[in-house]
Coordinates of C-alpha atoms in Angstrom, one line a residue:
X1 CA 0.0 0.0 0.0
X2 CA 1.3 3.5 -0.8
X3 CA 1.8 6.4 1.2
X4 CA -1.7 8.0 3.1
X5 CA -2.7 11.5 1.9
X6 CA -4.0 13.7 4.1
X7 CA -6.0 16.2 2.5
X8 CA -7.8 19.6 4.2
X9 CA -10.8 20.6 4.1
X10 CA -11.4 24.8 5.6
X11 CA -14.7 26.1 6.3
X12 CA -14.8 30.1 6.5
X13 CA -17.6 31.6 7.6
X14 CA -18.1 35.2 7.2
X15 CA -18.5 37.8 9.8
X16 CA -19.5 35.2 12.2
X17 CA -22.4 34.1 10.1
X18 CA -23.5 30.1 9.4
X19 CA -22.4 30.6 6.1
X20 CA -19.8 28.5 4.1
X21 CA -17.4 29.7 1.8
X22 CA -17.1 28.0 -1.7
X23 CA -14.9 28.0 -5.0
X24 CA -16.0 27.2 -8.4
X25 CA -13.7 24.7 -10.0
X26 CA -13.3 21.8 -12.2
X27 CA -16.3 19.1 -11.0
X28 CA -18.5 21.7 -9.2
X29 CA -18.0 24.0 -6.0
X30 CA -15.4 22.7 -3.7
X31 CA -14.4 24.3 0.0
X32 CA -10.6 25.7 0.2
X33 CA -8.4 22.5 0.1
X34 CA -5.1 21.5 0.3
X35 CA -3.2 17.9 0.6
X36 CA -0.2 17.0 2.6
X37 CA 1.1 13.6 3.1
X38 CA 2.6 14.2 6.4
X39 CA 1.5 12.7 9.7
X40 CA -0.5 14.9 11.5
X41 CA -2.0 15.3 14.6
X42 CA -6.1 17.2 14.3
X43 CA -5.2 19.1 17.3
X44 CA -2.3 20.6 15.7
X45 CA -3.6 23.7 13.4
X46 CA 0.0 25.6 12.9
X47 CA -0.1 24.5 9.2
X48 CA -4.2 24.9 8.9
X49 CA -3.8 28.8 9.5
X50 CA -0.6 28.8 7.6
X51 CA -2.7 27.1 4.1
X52 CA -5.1 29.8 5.0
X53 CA -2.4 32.5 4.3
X54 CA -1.5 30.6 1.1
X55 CA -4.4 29.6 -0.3
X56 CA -6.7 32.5 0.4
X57 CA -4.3 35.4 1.6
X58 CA -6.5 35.1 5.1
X59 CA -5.1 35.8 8.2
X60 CA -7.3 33.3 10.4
X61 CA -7.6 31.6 13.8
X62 CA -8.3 27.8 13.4
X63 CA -11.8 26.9 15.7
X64 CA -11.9 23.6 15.3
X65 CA -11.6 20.3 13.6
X66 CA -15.2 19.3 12.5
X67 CA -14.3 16.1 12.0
X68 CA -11.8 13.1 10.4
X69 CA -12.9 10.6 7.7
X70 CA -10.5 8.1 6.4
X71 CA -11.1 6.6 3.4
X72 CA -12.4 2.8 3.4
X73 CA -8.4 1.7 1.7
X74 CA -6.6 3.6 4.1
X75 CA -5.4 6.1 1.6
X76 CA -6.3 9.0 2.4
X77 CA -7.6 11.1 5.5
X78 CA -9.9 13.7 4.8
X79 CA -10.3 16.6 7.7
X80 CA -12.3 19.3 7.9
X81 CA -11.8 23.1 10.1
X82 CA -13.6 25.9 11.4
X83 CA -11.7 29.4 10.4
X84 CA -12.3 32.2 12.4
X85 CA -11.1 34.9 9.9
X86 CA -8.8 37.9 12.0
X87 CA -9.0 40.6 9.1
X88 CA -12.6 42.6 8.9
X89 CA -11.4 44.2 5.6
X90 CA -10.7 40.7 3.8
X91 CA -12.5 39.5 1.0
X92 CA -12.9 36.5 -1.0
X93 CA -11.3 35.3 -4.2
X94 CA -12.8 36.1 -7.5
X95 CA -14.7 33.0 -8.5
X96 CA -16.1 32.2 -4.5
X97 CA -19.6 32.3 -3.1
X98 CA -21.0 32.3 -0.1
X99 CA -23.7 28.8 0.7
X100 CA -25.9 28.9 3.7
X101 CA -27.5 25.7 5.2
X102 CA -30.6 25.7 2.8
X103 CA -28.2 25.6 -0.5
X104 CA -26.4 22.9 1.0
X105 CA -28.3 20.1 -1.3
X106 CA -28.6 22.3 -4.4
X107 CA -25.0 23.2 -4.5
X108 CA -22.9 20.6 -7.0
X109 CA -19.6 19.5 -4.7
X110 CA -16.8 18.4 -6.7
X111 CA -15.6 16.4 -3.4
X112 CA -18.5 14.5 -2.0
X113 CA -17.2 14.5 1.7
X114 CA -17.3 18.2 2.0
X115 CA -21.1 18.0 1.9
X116 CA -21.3 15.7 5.2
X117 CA -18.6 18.1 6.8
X118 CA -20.5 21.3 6.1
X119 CA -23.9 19.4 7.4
X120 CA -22.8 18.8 10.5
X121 CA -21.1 21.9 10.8
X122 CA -24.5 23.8 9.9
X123 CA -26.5 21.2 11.9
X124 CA -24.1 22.9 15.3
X125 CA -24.6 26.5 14.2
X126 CA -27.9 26.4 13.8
X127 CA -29.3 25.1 17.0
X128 CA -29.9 27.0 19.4
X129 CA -30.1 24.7 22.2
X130 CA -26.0 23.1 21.6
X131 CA -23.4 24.7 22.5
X132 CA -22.7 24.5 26.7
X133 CA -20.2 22.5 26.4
X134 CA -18.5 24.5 23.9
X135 CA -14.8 25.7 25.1
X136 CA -14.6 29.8 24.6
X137 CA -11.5 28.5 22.2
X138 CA -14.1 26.9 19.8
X139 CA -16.0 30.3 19.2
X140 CA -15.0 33.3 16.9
X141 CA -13.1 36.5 18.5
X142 CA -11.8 33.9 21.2
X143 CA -8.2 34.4 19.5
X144 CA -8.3 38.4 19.6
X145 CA -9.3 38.3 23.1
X146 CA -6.6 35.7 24.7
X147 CA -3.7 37.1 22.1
X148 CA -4.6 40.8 23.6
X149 CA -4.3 39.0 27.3
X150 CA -0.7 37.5 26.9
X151 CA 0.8 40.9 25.0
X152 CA -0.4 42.4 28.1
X153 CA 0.8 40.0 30.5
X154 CA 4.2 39.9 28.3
X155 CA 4.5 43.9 27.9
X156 CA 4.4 44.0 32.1
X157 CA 6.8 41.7 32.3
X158 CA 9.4 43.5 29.7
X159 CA 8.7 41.1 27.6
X160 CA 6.8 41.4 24.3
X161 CA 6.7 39.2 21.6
X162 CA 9.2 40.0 18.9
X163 CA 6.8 38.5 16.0
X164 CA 3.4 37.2 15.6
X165 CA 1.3 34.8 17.9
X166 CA 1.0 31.6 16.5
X167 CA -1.3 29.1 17.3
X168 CA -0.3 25.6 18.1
X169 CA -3.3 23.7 18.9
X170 CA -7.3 23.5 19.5
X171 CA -9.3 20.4 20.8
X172 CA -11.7 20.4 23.4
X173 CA -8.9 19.4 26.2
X174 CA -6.5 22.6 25.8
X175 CA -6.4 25.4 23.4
X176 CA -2.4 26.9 22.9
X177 CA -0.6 29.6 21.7
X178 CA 2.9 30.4 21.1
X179 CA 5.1 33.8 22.1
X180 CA 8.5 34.4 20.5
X181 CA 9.9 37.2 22.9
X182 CA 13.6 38.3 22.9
X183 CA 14.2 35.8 26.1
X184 CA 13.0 33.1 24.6
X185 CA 9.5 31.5 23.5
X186 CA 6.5 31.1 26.2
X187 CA 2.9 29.7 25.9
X188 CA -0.4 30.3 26.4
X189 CA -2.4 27.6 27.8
X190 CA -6.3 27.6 28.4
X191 CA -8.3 24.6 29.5
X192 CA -11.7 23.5 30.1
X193 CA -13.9 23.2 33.4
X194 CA -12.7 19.3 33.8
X195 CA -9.0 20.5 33.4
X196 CA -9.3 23.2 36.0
X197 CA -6.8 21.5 38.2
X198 CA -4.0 22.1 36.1
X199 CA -3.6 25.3 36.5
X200 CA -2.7 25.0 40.6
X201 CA -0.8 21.7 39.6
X202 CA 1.6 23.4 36.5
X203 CA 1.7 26.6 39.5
X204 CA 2.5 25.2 43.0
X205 CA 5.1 22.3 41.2
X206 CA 6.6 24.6 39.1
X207 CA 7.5 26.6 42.3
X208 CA 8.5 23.5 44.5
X209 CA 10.7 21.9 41.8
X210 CA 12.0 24.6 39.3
X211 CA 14.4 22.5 37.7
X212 CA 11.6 19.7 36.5
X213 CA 8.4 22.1 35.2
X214 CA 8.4 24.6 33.4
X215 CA 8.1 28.6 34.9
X216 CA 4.2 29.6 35.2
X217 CA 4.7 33.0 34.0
X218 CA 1.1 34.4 34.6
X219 CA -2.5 33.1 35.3
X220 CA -6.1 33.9 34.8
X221 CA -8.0 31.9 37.3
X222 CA -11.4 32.3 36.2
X223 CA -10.7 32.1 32.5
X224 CA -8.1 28.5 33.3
X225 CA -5.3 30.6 31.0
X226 CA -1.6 30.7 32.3
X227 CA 1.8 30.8 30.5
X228 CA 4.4 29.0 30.6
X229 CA 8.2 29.3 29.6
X230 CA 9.7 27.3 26.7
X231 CA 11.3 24.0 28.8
X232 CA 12.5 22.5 25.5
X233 CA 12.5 22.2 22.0
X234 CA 12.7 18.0 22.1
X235 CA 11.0 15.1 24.0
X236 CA 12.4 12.7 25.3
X237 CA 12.3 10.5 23.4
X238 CA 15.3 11.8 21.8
X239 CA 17.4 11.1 24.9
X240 CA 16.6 7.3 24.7
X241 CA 20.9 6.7 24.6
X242 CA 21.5 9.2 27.7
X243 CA 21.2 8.2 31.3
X244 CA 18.2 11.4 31.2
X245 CA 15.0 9.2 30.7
X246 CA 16.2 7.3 34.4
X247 CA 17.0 10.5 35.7
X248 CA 14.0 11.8 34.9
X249 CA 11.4 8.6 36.2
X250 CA 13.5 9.0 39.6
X251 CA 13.2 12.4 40.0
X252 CA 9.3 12.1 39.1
X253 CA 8.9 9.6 41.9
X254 CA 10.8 11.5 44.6
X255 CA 7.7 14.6 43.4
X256 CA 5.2 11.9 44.0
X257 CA 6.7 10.7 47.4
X258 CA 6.7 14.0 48.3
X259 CA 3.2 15.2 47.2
X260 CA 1.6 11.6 48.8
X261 CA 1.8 14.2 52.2
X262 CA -0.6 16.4 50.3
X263 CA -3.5 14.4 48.8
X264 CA -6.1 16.1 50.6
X265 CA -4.4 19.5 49.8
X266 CA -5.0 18.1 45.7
X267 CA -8.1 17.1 46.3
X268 CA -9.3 19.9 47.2
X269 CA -7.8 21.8 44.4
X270 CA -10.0 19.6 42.5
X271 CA -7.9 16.8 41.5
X272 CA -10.2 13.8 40.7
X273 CA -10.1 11.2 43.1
X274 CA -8.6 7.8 41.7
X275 CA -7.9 5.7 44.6
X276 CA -8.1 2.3 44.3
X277 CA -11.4 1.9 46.2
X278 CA -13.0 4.7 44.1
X279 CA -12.0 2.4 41.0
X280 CA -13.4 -0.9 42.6
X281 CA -16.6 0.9 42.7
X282 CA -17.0 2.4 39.0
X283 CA -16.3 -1.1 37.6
X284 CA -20.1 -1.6 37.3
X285 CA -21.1 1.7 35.6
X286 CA -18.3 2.0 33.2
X287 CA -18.6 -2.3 32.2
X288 CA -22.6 -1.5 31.7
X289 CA -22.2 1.4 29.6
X290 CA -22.4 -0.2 26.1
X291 CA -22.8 2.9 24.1
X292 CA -19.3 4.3 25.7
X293 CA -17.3 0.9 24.7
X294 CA -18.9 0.6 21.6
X295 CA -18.7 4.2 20.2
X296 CA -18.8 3.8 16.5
X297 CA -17.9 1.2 13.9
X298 CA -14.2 1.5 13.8
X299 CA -12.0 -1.0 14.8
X300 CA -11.7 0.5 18.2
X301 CA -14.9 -0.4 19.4
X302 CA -15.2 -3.1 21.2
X303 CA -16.9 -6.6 19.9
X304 CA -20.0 -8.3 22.2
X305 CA -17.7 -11.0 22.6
X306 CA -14.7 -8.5 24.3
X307 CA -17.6 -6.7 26.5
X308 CA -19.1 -10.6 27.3
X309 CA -15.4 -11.3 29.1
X310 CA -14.6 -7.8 30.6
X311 CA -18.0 -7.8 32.3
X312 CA -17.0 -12.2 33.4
X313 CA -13.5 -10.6 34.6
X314 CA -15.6 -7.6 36.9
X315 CA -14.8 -10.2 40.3
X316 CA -11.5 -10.4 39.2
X317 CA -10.7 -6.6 39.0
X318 CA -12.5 -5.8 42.2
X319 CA -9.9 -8.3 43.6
X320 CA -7.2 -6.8 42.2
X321 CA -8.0 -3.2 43.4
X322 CA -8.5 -5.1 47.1
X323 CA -4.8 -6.4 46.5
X324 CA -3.0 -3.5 44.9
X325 CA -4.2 -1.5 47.9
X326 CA -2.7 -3.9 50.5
X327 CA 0.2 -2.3 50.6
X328 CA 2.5 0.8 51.9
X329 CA 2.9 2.4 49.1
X330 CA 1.1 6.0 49.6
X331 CA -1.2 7.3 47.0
X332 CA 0.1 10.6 45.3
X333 CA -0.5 12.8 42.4
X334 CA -0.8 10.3 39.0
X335 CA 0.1 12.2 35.9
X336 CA -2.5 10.1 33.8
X337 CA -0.4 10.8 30.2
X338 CA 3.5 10.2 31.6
X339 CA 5.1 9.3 28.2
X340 CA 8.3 10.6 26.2
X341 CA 6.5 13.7 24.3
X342 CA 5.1 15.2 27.8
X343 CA 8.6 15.4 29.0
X344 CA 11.0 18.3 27.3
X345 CA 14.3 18.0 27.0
X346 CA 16.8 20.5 27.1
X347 CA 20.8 20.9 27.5
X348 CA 20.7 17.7 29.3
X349 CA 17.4 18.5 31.2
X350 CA 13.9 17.9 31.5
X351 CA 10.8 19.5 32.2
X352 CA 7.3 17.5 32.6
X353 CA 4.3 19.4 31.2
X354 CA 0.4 18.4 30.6
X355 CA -0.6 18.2 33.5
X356 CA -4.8 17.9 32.8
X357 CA -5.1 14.2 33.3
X358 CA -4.0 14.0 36.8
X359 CA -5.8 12.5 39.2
X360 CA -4.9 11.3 43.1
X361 CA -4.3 7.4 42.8
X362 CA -2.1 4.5 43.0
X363 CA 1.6 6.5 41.2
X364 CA 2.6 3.3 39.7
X365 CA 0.1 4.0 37.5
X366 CA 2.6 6.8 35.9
X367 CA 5.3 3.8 35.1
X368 CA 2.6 1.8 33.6
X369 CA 1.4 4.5 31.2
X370 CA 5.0 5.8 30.1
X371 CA 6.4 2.8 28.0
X372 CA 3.2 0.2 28.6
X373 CA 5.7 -3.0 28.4
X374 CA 8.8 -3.7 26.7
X375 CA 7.3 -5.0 23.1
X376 CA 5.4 -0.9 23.2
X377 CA 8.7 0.5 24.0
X378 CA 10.5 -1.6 21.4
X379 CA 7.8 0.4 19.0
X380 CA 8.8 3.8 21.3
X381 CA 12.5 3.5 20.4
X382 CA 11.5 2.1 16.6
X383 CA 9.8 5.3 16.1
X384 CA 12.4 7.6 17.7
X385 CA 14.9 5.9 15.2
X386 CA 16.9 4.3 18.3
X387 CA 16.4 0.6 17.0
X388 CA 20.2 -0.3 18.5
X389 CA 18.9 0.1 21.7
X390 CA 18.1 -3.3 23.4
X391 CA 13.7 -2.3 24.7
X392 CA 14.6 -5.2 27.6
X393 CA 17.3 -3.8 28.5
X394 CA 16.4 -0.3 28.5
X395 CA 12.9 -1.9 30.1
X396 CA 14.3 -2.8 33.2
X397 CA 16.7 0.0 33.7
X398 CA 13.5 2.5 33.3
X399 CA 12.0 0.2 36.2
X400 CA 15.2 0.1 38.6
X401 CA 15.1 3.9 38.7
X402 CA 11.6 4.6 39.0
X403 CA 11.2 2.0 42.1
X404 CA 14.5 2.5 43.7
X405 CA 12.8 6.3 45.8
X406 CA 10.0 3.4 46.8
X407 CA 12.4 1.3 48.3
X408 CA 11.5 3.6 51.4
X409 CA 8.3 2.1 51.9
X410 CA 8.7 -1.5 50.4
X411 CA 11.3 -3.9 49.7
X412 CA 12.6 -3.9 45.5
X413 CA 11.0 -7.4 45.5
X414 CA 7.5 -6.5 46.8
X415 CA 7.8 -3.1 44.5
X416 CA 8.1 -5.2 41.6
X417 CA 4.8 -7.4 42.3
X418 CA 3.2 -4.2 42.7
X419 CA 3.9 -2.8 39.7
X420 CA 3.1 -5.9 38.1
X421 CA -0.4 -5.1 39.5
X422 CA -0.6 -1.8 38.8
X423 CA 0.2 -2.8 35.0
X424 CA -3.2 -5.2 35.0
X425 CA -5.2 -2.1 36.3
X426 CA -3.7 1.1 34.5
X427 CA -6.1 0.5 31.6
X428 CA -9.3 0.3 34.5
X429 CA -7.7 3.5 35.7
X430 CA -7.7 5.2 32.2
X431 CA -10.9 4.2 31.1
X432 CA -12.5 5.2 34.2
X433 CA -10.9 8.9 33.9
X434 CA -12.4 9.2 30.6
X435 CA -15.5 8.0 31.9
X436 CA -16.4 9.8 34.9
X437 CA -14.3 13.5 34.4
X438 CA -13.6 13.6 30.6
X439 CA -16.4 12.3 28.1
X440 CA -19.0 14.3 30.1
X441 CA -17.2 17.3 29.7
X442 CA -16.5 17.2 25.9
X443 CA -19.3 18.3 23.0
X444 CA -17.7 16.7 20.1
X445 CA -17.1 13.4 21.8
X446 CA -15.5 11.9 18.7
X447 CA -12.3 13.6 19.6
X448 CA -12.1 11.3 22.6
X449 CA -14.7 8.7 22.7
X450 CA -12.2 6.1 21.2
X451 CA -9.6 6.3 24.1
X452 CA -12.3 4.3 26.5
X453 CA -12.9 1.1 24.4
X454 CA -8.7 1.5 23.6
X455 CA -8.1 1.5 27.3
X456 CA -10.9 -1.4 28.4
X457 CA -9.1 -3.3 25.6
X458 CA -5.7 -2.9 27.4
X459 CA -7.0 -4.2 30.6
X460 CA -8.1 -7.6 28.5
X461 CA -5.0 -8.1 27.3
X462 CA -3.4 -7.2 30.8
X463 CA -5.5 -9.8 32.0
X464 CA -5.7 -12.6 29.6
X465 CA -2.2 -12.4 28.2
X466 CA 0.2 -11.5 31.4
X467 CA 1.1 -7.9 29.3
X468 CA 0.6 -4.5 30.5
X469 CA -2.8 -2.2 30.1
X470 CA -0.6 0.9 29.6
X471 CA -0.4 3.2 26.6
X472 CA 1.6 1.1 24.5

């Protein structure tokens, strides 16, 4: 099979209006397009504003990815975005039109899939009722409004940005925008209501352990912005051959031994609470919700049969919960996505960032998640082009140094069954945080809905096959 196309799809409405602009071409009216056979991320919108400059000399803010259809063969991905145009005096190509929902099936589409794009995208505008759960990121002027906020914040700080704002990325978990000031770049961050932790997390660590988070720059409490200094240009995962990846699991434990003093002090800061008998008891809720394990017909759904032996295994997890808990091992802050590109690396250091998915909960969890078992970082290293490096060996080096701050309050031996516990119920874990704190807090739910059946799926294969239920 050849190489996957990707190819764009950008819907500009005008002046804020539920209309779509169109061009006239060869097979009928088409929306602004543009192909790119580069992997891409939906979140990431740097290069959907940038084809907006290029294709329509439009300075724009990107809204939102309406959706992602792959075709059938796998060879090509179609996506479609919401264009929030910056520039009141700009105006259309010769040859374009404007088409409002009622044109929508008289207007000839050289590209079929547009038309399903722009009906769902007039089906949202137009009713009245959707719409709360909407980030502020997601709605026109919201770019204007937070740009003017961090020039202001940067101008106090003697610190204004040297060129234009660019913005990195819009989904419903974060919205973020990039600064390039003479001292070096900083971002914007915004989050939703189910994210609102963050923002005391990224703040009180960053001040506690300066050398492993970035600086929080500035914060707007009741709008969940702050900024943040540039911590690194790299992830990790391009320090696979340093001695920076143990380095860095060791020093993350020694912030979780520390923090497990402070659970309630998280808690109440409104970290969701993840201990292992708040797990045992939404095993029943999250095993009976079909609809949530069987989201749509992808691959990623799971089968009757696969929901049949995850609700048979129910005892079994409940046990495992009872036994993970038997221990000394304190519960602590639990990063929820701990893997190579949430860690930046810099002149020999790191800096962990992202810190929405936290919860309070068993840590090992965070080891789990990070490189899943050593056939997922054997992929990990593939993928950062390290294939010299031996994954078991590099496997249980990651390990030693993670465990070895535990040793404090459990022999090596009895850290290692643990963790081979934790690995069984890290998908339960997952799945249960996208159940309970972020599904219910997301409008398009396609960005996310997948990640539940993924992680349930995990937690089979922990279970039936002696692997991991981590990310990998």
């Amino acid at each position: 099979m050849g190489q996957c196309t990707n190819r764009f799809h950008l819907i500009v409405p005008p002046s804020r209006e539920p209309r779509a602009l169109v061009l006239h071409g060869p097979g009928g009216w088409t929306l602004p397009l543009y192909e790119d056979p580069r992997p891409v991320l939906w979140a990431d919108v740097r290069h959907v504003n940038a084809a907006a400059r290029r294709l329509l000399d439009l300075q724009s803010a990107t809204l939102y990815c309406v959706g992602v259809a792959p075709a059938p063969d796998c060879s090509r991905t179609d996506f479609a975005y919401v264009l929030d145009p910056l520039d009141a005096t700009w105006r259309p190509p010769a040859g374009a039109r404007w088409i409002a929902a009622s044109d929508l099936e008289h207007v000839q589409f050289a590209w079929p899939e547009q038309r399903a794009f722009l009906r769902d995208w007039f089906s949202r505008e137009c009713d009245a009722t959707a719409g709360s759960l909407r980030p502020p990121w997601y709605r026109a002027g919201w770019f204007d409004v937070a740009s003017l906020w961090l020039r202001e914040q940067l101008s106090e700080l003697g610190g204004e940005p040297i060129d234009s704002l660019v913005q990195v990325r819009s989904c419903s978990r974060s919205a973020v925008l990039r600064a390039r000031t003479a001292a070096g770049a900083v971002y914007l961050k915004a989050v939703p209501p189910m994210f609102g932790h963050e923002l005391p997390l990224a703040t009180e660590l960053a001040q506690r352990y300066p050398d492993w988070l970035p600086r929080v720059i500035s914060v707007d409490a009741d709008r969940r912005w702050f900024v943040m200094s540039n911590a690194g240009d790299r992830d990790l995962g391009a320090a696979w051959a340093s001695a920076l990846p143990e380095r860095c699991l060791r020093s993350y434990a020694q912030i979780q031994i520390d923090q497990s003093v402070s659970v309630d002090h998280w808690l109440g800061r409104g970290c969701p609470d993840h201990r292992l008998d708040r797990i045992a008891a939404g095993i029943d809720a999250v095993l009976a919700d079909t609809e949530a394990m069987q989201p749509d017909a992808s691959p990623v759904s799971l089968t009757a049969e696969e929901i049949s032996r995850l609700r048979s295994l129910a005892p079994t997890l409940q046990g495992l919960c009872e036994e993970l808990a038997a221990s000394r091992i304190p519960y602590s802050l639990e990063h929820g996505d701990l893997w190579t590109q949430q860690i930046l690396t810099r002149e020999g250091q790191f800096a962990l960032i992202d810190w929405s998915d936290t919860t309070i909960s068993h840590p090992f969890f965070s080891l789990c998640y990070f490189f899943g078992d050593r056939e997922a970082l054997g992929a990990e290293l593939l993928r950062c082009g390290e294939d010299g490096i031996d994954a078991g060996d590099l496997c249980f080096r990651l390990t030693a140094a993670y465990l070895q701050p535990w040793t404090a309050f459990e022999p090596l031996s009895r850290l290692r069954s643990l963790l081979t516990l934790a690995h069984r119920l890290v998908g339960l874990h997952l799945a249960l945080l996208y159940h309970r704190h972020i599904l219910p807090g997301i409008e398009r739910r396609w960005e996310m809905h997948r990640m539940l059946p993924h992680f349930l799926r995990r937690v089979l294969r922990a279970l039936e096959e002696g692997t991991s239920g981590g990310r990998g």
